[in-house]
Short mmCIF file of C-alpha atoms and ligand atoms in Angstrom, two decimals:
data_model
loop_
_atom_site.label_atom_id
_atom_site.label_comp_id
_atom_site.label_asym_id
_atom_site.label_seq_id
_atom_site.Cartn_x
_atom_site.Cartn_y
_atom_site.Cartn_z
CA MET I 1 0.00 0.00 0.00
CA THR I 2 1.26 3.45 -0.94
CA ILE I 3 0.20 6.60 0.86
CA SER I 4 1.74 9.39 -1.20
CA GLY I 5 1.03 13.10 -1.15
CA ALA I 6 -1.58 12.43 -3.83
CA ALA I 7 -3.41 9.76 -1.80
CA VAL I 8 -7.21 9.76 -1.80
CA VAL I 9 -8.26 10.38 1.80
CA GLY I 10 -11.43 9.04 3.35
CA GLY I 11 -12.49 8.43 6.90
CA VAL I 12 -15.11 7.98 9.55
CA CYS I 13 -16.08 10.32 12.36
CA GLY I 14 -17.97 9.65 15.54
CA ALA I 15 -17.72 10.24 19.27
CA PRO I 16 -16.36 7.91 20.47
CA ILE I 17 -14.72 6.34 17.40
CA LYS I 18 -12.10 3.93 18.73
CA HIS I 19 -14.38 0.86 18.56
CA SER I 20 -15.33 1.51 14.92
CA MET I 21 -14.55 -1.38 12.60
CA SER I 22 -14.86 0.78 9.47
CA PRO I 23 -11.11 1.63 9.28
CA LEU I 24 -10.26 -2.09 9.36
CA ILE I 25 -12.75 -2.87 6.59
CA HIS I 26 -11.84 0.01 4.27
CA ASN I 27 -8.07 -0.26 4.71
CA ALA I 28 -8.21 -4.01 4.01
CA TRP I 29 -9.97 -3.21 0.74
CA ILE I 30 -7.52 -0.36 -0.05
CA ARG I 31 -4.55 -2.70 0.48
CA ALA I 32 -6.03 -5.49 -1.64
CA ALA I 33 -6.92 -3.06 -4.46
CA GLY I 34 -3.39 -1.55 -4.34
CA LEU I 35 -4.77 1.98 -4.10
CA ASP I 36 -2.83 5.10 -3.18
CA ALA I 37 -5.38 5.87 -0.48
CA VAL I 38 -6.11 5.86 3.23
CA TYR I 39 -9.15 5.66 5.52
CA ALA I 40 -8.74 7.32 8.91
CA PRO I 41 -10.77 7.50 12.14
CA PHE I 42 -11.72 10.97 13.48
CA ALA I 43 -13.24 11.91 16.84
CA PRO I 44 -14.09 15.61 16.64
CA ARG I 45 -15.30 17.30 19.80
CA PRO I 46 -19.09 17.15 19.60
CA GLU I 47 -19.41 20.94 19.83
CA ASP I 48 -16.98 21.31 16.91
CA PHE I 49 -18.63 18.89 14.47
CA GLU I 50 -19.85 21.55 12.01
CA THR I 51 -16.50 23.36 11.94
CA PHE I 52 -14.76 20.03 11.41
CA VAL I 53 -16.96 19.13 8.42
CA GLN I 54 -16.95 22.57 6.78
CA GLY I 55 -13.14 22.56 6.80
CA PHE I 56 -13.07 19.72 4.28
CA ARG I 57 -14.94 21.64 1.57
CA GLY I 58 -13.26 21.52 -1.82
CA GLY I 59 -11.91 18.04 -1.39
CA ALA I 60 -9.40 18.26 1.46
CA ILE I 61 -10.73 14.79 1.99
CA ARG I 62 -12.90 12.90 -0.51
CA GLY I 63 -15.46 11.34 1.76
CA LEU I 64 -16.43 10.88 5.36
CA ASN I 65 -18.56 8.23 6.96
CA VAL I 66 -20.50 9.51 9.94
CA THR I 67 -21.64 7.54 12.95
CA ILE I 68 -23.19 8.10 16.37
CA PRO I 69 -23.96 10.82 17.46
CA PHE I 70 -23.49 12.92 14.31
CA LYS I 71 -25.73 11.43 11.61
CA GLU I 72 -28.53 14.03 11.87
CA ARG I 73 -26.09 16.94 12.02
CA ALA I 74 -24.21 15.52 9.02
CA LEU I 75 -27.39 15.76 6.93
CA ALA I 76 -27.90 19.36 8.06
CA ALA I 77 -24.28 20.26 7.22
CA ALA I 78 -24.60 19.19 3.57
CA ASP I 79 -25.70 21.28 0.56
CA GLN I 80 -27.53 18.42 -1.17
CA ALA I 81 -28.87 15.09 0.01
CA SER I 82 -30.07 11.87 -1.61
CA ASP I 83 -33.76 10.97 -1.27
CA LEU I 84 -32.82 8.21 1.14
CA ALA I 85 -30.79 10.49 3.43
CA SER I 86 -33.58 13.09 3.41
CA MET I 87 -36.23 10.49 4.23
CA ALA I 88 -34.05 8.89 6.90
CA GLY I 89 -33.37 12.33 8.41
CA ALA I 90 -29.76 11.25 8.74
CA ALA I 91 -26.60 10.79 6.70
CA ASN I 92 -23.81 8.30 7.24
CA LEU I 93 -21.79 9.45 4.22
CA LEU I 94 -20.60 12.91 3.20
CA ILE I 95 -18.88 13.39 -0.15
CA PHE I 96 -16.79 16.53 -0.61
CA GLU I 97 -17.04 17.57 -4.26
CA ALA I 98 -14.26 19.45 -6.08
CA ASP I 99 -16.61 22.42 -6.62
CA GLY I 100 -16.79 22.97 -2.86
CA SER I 101 -20.20 21.42 -2.27
CA ILE I 102 -21.02 18.69 0.25
CA HIS I 103 -23.33 15.84 -0.71
CA ALA I 104 -25.04 13.73 1.96
CA ASP I 105 -26.07 10.14 1.46
CA ASN I 106 -27.21 7.21 3.56
CA THR I 107 -25.77 3.75 2.91
CA ASP I 108 -27.33 2.14 6.00
CA GLY I 109 -30.47 1.52 3.92
CA PRO I 110 -28.65 -0.27 1.09
CA GLY I 111 -26.73 -2.10 3.84
CA LEU I 112 -29.95 -3.42 5.35
CA LEU I 113 -31.37 -4.48 1.98
CA GLY I 114 -28.01 -5.94 0.90
CA ALA I 115 -27.76 -8.04 4.05
CA ILE I 116 -31.25 -9.44 3.42
CA ALA I 117 -30.36 -10.22 -0.20
CA VAL I 118 -27.24 -12.15 0.94
CA GLN I 119 -28.65 -14.02 3.94
CA ALA I 120 -32.32 -14.45 2.92
CA PRO I 121 -32.04 -14.76 -0.87
CA GLY I 122 -35.29 -14.47 -2.76
CA PHE I 123 -37.04 -12.56 0.03
CA ASP I 124 -39.48 -9.99 -1.41
CA VAL I 125 -39.69 -6.81 0.70
CA ALA I 126 -42.79 -5.73 -1.22
CA ALA I 127 -44.79 -8.87 -0.41
CA ALA I 128 -45.85 -8.29 3.21
CA PRO I 129 -45.80 -5.77 6.09
CA VAL I 130 -42.61 -5.15 8.08
CA VAL I 131 -42.47 -4.90 11.88
CA ILE I 132 -39.67 -2.73 13.27
CA LEU I 133 -38.98 -2.96 17.00
CA GLY I 134 -37.61 0.40 18.19
CA ALA I 135 -38.15 4.02 17.18
CA GLY I 136 -34.70 5.64 17.29
CA GLY I 137 -32.41 6.71 14.46
CA ALA I 138 -31.73 3.14 13.35
CA ALA I 139 -35.47 2.45 13.06
CA ARG I 140 -36.02 5.64 11.07
CA GLY I 141 -33.26 4.78 8.58
CA ALA I 142 -34.63 1.28 8.14
CA THR I 143 -38.15 2.63 7.59
CA ALA I 144 -36.98 4.97 4.81
CA ALA I 145 -35.04 2.21 3.04
CA LEU I 146 -37.90 -0.29 3.27
CA LEU I 147 -40.50 2.19 1.97
CA LEU I 148 -38.26 3.10 -0.98
CA ALA I 149 -37.82 -0.63 -1.65
CA GLY I 150 -41.60 -1.07 -1.86
CA ALA I 151 -42.65 -2.39 1.56
CA PRO I 152 -46.48 -2.20 1.65
CA GLN I 153 -46.55 -1.16 5.34
CA VAL I 154 -44.02 -0.50 8.10
CA ARG I 155 -45.22 -1.02 11.69
CA ILE I 156 -43.13 0.77 14.32
CA VAL I 157 -43.48 -0.90 17.71
CA ASN I 158 -41.80 0.81 20.64
CA ARG I 159 -41.79 0.78 24.43
CA THR I 160 -42.49 4.53 24.29
CA VAL I 161 -45.47 4.68 21.92
CA ALA I 162 -45.28 8.47 21.57
CA ARG I 163 -41.83 8.10 20.05
CA ALA I 164 -43.13 5.49 17.59
CA GLN I 165 -45.97 7.87 16.69
CA ALA I 166 -43.57 10.75 16.10
CA LEU I 167 -41.59 8.54 13.73
CA ALA I 168 -44.74 7.41 11.89
CA ASP I 169 -45.88 11.03 11.57
CA ALA I 170 -42.64 11.85 9.76
CA PHE I 171 -43.60 9.43 6.99
CA ALA I 172 -46.70 8.91 4.84
CA GLU I 173 -49.70 6.73 5.71
CA LYS I 174 -47.82 3.48 5.02
CA VAL I 175 -46.13 3.75 8.44
CA ILE I 176 -48.11 3.01 11.61
CA ALA I 177 -47.12 3.22 15.27
CA ALA I 178 -47.98 0.76 18.02
CA GLY I 179 -47.09 -0.31 21.52
CA ASP I 180 -46.06 -3.74 22.79
CA ALA I 181 -49.68 -4.74 23.50
CA ASP I 182 -50.49 -4.66 19.76
CA LEU I 183 -47.48 -6.77 18.82
CA PRO I 184 -49.12 -10.23 18.59
CA ALA I 185 -51.64 -9.05 15.97
CA LEU I 186 -48.95 -7.16 14.04
CA LEU I 187 -46.60 -10.16 13.92
CA ALA I 188 -49.25 -12.55 12.57
CA ASP I 189 -48.91 -11.48 8.91
CA ALA I 190 -45.45 -9.89 8.98
CA GLY I 191 -42.96 -10.75 6.25
CA LEU I 192 -39.99 -9.25 8.06
CA VAL I 193 -39.30 -8.47 11.74
CA ILE I 194 -36.33 -6.23 12.60
CA ASN I 195 -34.79 -5.50 15.99
CA ALA I 196 -33.73 -1.83 15.84
CA THR I 197 -33.48 -1.43 19.62
CA SER I 198 -30.28 -1.90 21.60
CA LEU I 199 -31.77 -4.93 23.39
CA GLY I 200 -29.51 -7.99 23.16
CA LEU I 201 -26.28 -5.99 22.92
CA GLY I 202 -23.53 -7.69 24.89
CA GLY I 203 -25.42 -10.97 25.19
CA GLY I 204 -28.56 -9.89 27.04
CA GLU I 205 -32.14 -10.70 26.19
CA GLY I 206 -33.55 -9.31 22.97
CA PRO I 207 -36.98 -7.74 22.45
CA ALA I 208 -39.82 -9.74 24.01
CA ALA I 209 -41.66 -10.27 20.69
CA ASP I 210 -43.12 -13.81 20.45
CA LEU I 211 -41.64 -15.00 17.16
CA THR I 212 -43.73 -18.17 17.15
CA LEU I 213 -46.61 -15.89 16.06
CA THR I 214 -44.91 -14.94 12.78
CA PRO I 215 -45.67 -16.74 9.51
CA GLU I 216 -43.28 -19.63 8.79
CA THR I 217 -41.92 -17.70 5.80
CA ALA I 218 -41.04 -14.60 7.86
CA VAL I 219 -37.46 -13.34 7.96
CA VAL I 220 -36.07 -12.10 11.30
CA MET I 221 -33.24 -9.55 11.37
CA ASP I 222 -31.19 -8.04 14.20
CA MET I 223 -29.19 -4.83 13.87
CA VAL I 224 -27.20 -5.80 16.98
CA TYR I 225 -24.03 -7.73 16.00
CA LYS I 226 -22.34 -8.22 19.40
CA PRO I 227 -22.84 -11.13 19.84
CA LEU I 228 -23.32 -12.25 16.24
CA ARG I 229 -26.04 -14.76 17.15
CA THR I 230 -28.14 -12.63 19.46
CA GLU I 231 -30.73 -14.12 21.78
CA PHE I 232 -33.39 -12.70 19.41
CA LEU I 233 -31.89 -14.45 16.36
CA ARG I 234 -31.46 -17.70 18.30
CA ARG I 235 -35.15 -17.60 19.20
CA ALA I 236 -36.02 -17.05 15.54
CA GLU I 237 -33.84 -19.97 14.48
CA ALA I 238 -35.40 -22.19 17.13
CA VAL I 239 -38.78 -21.78 15.42
CA GLY I 240 -37.30 -22.26 11.96
CA ARG I 241 -37.30 -18.67 10.69
CA ARG I 242 -34.64 -17.42 8.29
CA THR I 243 -32.36 -14.87 9.97
CA VAL I 244 -30.19 -11.91 8.92
CA ASP I 245 -27.45 -10.63 11.23
CA GLY I 246 -26.29 -7.10 11.99
CA LEU I 247 -22.69 -7.79 10.99
CA GLU I 248 -23.75 -8.35 7.39
CA MET I 249 -25.59 -5.01 7.47
CA LEU I 250 -22.46 -3.29 8.81
CA LEU I 251 -20.41 -4.80 6.02
CA ARG I 252 -22.93 -4.05 3.25
CA GLN I 253 -23.21 -0.35 4.20
CA ALA I 254 -19.46 -0.08 3.76
CA VAL I 255 -19.56 -1.24 0.11
CA PRO I 256 -21.28 1.81 -1.46
CA SER I 257 -19.28 4.12 0.85
CA PHE I 258 -16.03 2.63 -0.47
CA GLU I 259 -17.19 2.90 -4.07
CA ARG I 260 -18.12 6.57 -3.68
CA MET I 261 -14.88 7.48 -1.91
CA TYR I 262 -12.36 5.53 -3.95
CA GLY I 263 -14.13 5.02 -7.29
CA VAL I 264 -13.71 1.24 -7.43
CA ALA I 265 -15.59 -1.74 -6.00
CA PRO I 266 -14.11 -3.53 -2.96
CA PRO I 267 -11.91 -6.41 -4.21
CA ALA I 268 -13.95 -9.61 -4.11
CA GLU I 269 -11.07 -11.69 -2.78
CA VAL I 270 -11.07 -9.93 0.61
CA ASP I 271 -12.96 -11.95 3.22
CA ALA I 272 -14.04 -8.90 5.21
CA ARG I 273 -16.72 -10.85 7.08
CA GLY I 274 -14.18 -13.46 8.17
CA MET I 275 -11.85 -10.67 9.34
CA LEU I 276 -14.62 -9.06 11.42
CA LEU I 277 -15.68 -12.40 12.89
CA ARG I 278 -12.13 -13.02 14.08
CA ILE I 279 -11.95 -9.52 15.62
CA LEU I 280 -15.26 -10.14 17.40
CA GLY I 281 -13.96 -13.45 18.67
CA GLU I 282 -16.56 -15.36 16.66
CA GLY I 283 -14.35 -16.78 13.90
P1 LIG S 1 -30.49 4.40 17.71
O1 LIG S 1 -30.10 5.74 17.19
O2 LIG S 1 -29.40 3.37 17.64
O3 LIG S 1 -31.75 3.89 17.10
P2 LIG S 1 -31.81 5.32 20.13
O4 LIG S 1 -32.33 6.52 19.41
O5 LIG S 1 -31.22 5.49 21.49
O6 LIG S 1 -30.69 4.57 19.31
O7 LIG S 1 -33.02 4.25 20.20
C1 LIG S 1 -32.95 3.11 20.98
C2 LIG S 1 -34.23 2.29 20.83
O8 LIG S 1 -34.12 1.13 21.69
C3 LIG S 1 -35.49 3.01 21.26
O9 LIG S 1 -36.56 2.57 20.45
C4 LIG S 1 -35.67 2.55 22.71
O10 LIG S 1 -37.00 2.60 23.20
P3 LIG S 1 -37.58 3.96 23.85
O11 LIG S 1 -37.86 4.90 22.73
O12 LIG S 1 -38.83 3.52 24.56
O13 LIG S 1 -36.52 4.47 24.82
C5 LIG S 1 -35.23 1.10 22.59
N1 LIG S 1 -34.83 0.55 23.88
C6 LIG S 1 -33.66 0.76 24.54
N2 LIG S 1 -33.66 0.09 25.71
C7 LIG S 1 -34.86 -0.56 25.81
C8 LIG S 1 -35.47 -1.44 26.78
N3 LIG S 1 -34.83 -1.77 27.90
N4 LIG S 1 -36.71 -1.92 26.51
C9 LIG S 1 -37.36 -1.57 25.38
N5 LIG S 1 -36.84 -0.75 24.42
C10 LIG S 1 -35.61 -0.27 24.64
#
């Protein structure tokens, strides 16, 4: 790998950033592709985020992934945004154009759909309603991506129903809000059930949804990837449902980010998933 004065510079910013796996993923791809490029982690002070971003105008760096807690502010800092980023109300990718403008995009949505395509091949998002557990930023991004992909209805189920309602109100009539008491009825004809809460992180119990109520053809997905096989996914497997893990989503969102920053596809020979599994102690 060469990093010359002409290197293409990309990166990721968040607070904190030191646990991010994005630098490992992108630099493995850079090395394998033999690019004169680098991908660096940044942890700006939260109060300085806007100054930090504006300083890159004109291409001081080519692109920046954005993670917690800056995704909403990243969208606001940009001059233009993709439909998906606007709908999601958040951006996880900023591209700094040579003309000085900043373009915001959201690759979490393609990441979610890409993970489903890989781990539940043939699944049709447009065929049945989706149940999303949780109403935070992750749920909002997923809702935008699923609506754009043709989901007939998205049902937001959250402990705090008012928060689910606020999310539903931000979208059109295809999104409904509900509390845990409505869950059994909403699961009965669901095609896809997604955990977008933090429940299950670190090995604890996942959301209390009774997955035996879902149709046999339903796909169950977890955005949590530590551990890889969450309690929620293990429960889904126990009743024979196809599952999609959060690690695949993490990996799939990195693919379009890499392409936009470095202008080439990630080299197919890199086993990025295997690398991440080893880092997580799962490989
Ligand atoms: P993110 O941006 O990752 O989506 P967030 O905005 O903090 O994170 O949202 C976390 C989600 O997990 C919320 O839907 C939250 O429910 P509330 O809105 O009721 O707080 C949900 N969540 C977190 N801990 C929970 C728990 N112990 N039981 C049920 N839901 C929980």
